[in-house]
Coordinates of C-alpha atoms in Angstrom, one line a residue:
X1 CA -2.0 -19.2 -10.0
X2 CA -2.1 -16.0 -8.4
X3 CA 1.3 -14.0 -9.4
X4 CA 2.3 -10.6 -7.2
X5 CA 4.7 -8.2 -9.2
X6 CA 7.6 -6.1 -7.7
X7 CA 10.2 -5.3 -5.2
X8 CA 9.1 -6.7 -1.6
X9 CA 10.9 -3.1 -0.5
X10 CA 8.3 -1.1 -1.4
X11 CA 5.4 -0.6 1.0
X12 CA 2.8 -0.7 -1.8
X13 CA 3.8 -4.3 -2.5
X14 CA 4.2 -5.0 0.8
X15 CA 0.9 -4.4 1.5
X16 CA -0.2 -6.6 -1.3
X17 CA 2.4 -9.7 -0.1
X18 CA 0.8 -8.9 3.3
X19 CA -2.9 -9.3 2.7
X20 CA -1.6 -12.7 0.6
X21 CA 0.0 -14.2 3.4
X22 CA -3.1 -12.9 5.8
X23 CA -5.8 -14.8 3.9
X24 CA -3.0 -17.8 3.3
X25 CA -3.2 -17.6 -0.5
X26 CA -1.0 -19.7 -3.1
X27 CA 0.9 -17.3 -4.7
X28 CA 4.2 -16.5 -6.8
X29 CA 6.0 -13.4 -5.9
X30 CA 8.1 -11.5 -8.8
X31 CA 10.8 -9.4 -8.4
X32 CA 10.5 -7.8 -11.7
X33 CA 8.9 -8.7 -15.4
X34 CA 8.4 -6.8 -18.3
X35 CA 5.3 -8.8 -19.2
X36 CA 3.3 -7.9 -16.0
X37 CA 4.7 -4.3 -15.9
X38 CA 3.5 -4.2 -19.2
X39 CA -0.1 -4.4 -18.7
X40 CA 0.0 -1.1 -16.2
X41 CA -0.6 2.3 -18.1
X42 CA 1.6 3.8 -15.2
X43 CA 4.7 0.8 -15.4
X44 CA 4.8 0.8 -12.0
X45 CA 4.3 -2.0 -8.7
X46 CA 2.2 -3.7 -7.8
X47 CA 1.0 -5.8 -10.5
X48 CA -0.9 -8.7 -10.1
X49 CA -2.1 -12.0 -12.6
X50 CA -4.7 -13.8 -11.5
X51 CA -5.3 -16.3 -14.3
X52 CA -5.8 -13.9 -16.9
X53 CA -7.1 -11.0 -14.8
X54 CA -4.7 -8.7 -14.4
X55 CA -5.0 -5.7 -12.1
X56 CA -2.7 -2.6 -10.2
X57 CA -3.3 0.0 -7.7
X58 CA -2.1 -1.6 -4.3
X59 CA -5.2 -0.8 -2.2
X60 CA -7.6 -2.3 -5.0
X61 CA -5.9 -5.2 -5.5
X62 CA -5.8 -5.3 -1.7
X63 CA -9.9 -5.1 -1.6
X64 CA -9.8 -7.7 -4.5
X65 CA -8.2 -10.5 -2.9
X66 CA -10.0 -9.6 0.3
X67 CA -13.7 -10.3 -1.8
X68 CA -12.1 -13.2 -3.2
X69 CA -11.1 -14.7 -0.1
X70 CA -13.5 -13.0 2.5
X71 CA -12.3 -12.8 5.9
X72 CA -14.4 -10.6 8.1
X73 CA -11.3 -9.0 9.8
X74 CA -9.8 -8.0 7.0
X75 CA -12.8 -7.0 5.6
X76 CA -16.0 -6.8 7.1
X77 CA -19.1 -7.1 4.8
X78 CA -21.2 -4.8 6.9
X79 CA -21.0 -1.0 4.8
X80 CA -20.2 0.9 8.1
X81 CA -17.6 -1.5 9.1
X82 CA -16.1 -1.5 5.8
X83 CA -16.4 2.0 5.1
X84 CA -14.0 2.2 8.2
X85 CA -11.5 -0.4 6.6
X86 CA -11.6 1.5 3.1
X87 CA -11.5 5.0 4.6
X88 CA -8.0 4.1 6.7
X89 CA -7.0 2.1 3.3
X90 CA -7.0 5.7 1.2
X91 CA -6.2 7.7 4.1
X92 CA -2.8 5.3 4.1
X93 CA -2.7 6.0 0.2
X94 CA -3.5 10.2 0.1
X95 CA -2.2 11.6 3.6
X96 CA -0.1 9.3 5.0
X97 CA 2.0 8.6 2.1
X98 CA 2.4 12.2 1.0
X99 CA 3.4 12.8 4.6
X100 CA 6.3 11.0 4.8
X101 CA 7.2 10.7 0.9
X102 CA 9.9 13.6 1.3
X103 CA 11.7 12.3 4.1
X104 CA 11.7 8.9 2.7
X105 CA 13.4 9.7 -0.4
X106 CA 15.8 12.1 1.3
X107 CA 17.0 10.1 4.5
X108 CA 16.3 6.1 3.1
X109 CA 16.6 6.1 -0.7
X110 CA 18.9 8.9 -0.5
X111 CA 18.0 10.9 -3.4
X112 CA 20.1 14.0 -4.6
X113 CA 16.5 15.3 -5.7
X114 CA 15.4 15.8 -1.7
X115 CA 18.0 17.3 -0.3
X116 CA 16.2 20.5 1.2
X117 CA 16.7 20.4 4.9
X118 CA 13.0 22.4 5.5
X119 CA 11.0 19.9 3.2
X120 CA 13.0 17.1 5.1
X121 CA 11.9 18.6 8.7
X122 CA 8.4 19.6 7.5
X123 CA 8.0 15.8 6.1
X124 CA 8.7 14.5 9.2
X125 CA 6.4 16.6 11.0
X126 CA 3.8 15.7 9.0
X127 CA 4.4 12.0 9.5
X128 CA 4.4 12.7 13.2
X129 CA 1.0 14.6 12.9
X130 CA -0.5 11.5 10.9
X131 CA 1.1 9.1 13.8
X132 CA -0.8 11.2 16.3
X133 CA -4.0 10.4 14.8
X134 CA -3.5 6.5 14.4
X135 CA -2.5 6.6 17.9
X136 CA -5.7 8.4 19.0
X137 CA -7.6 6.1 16.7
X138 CA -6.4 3.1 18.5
X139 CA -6.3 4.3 21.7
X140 CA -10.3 4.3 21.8

């Protein structure tokens, strides 16, 4: 059985809990475990087990499940189609989460380490700016 690895407050897992529940797949979702945090050189979520394979990096596991269970809205096996999907999937991962990273930690975690009021306003203009262009994107 399929197992999913980590806190269902973090985005990255979220995404992976998401595509799950898209393509209706049997799984087991886990908080936390040593074992499966184990078997990622970086010890951090997601994780995922299936059957032996055991794989991390959110977006990958993301495309993996989608190939395993193919689902032509989710991911289209045309390469110009997909190239679409996967280039929004790393966009998410490079711009979109450095945007809004500092803000995030400062104003919902509330970490002592992101305190800087400038950081905290320039975070959130970049998030803005990124929203700007998903709005344009789907406004087409």
């Amino acid at each position: 059985m399929l197992r999913v690895l980590g806190r269902a407050s973090s985005i990255n897992v979220r995404k992976v809990l998401w595509t799950c529940a898209e393509l209706d797949l049997q799984f087991e979702h886990v908080e936390s475990g040593p074992e499966l945090l184990a078997r990622n050189p970086n010890r951090m979520v997601p994780v995922i087990q299936d059957g032996e394979f055991v794989m991390w990096e959110s977006n990958a596991i993301c495309r993996y499940l989608a190939g395993k269970q193919p689902r032509d809205t989710l991911l289209p096996p045309e390469p110009e189609a997909r190239a679409q999907v996967e280039m929004w999937m790393d966009w998410q991962a490079t711009e979109l989460n450095s945007a809004w990273r500092y803000c995030f930690l400062a104003l919902v975690r509330n970490s002592p380490e992101h305190t800087d009021a400038r950081a905290i306003r320039k975070s959130a203009e970049s998030w803005n700016e990124c929203m700007r262009l998903l709005d344009e994107h789907f406004a087409h």
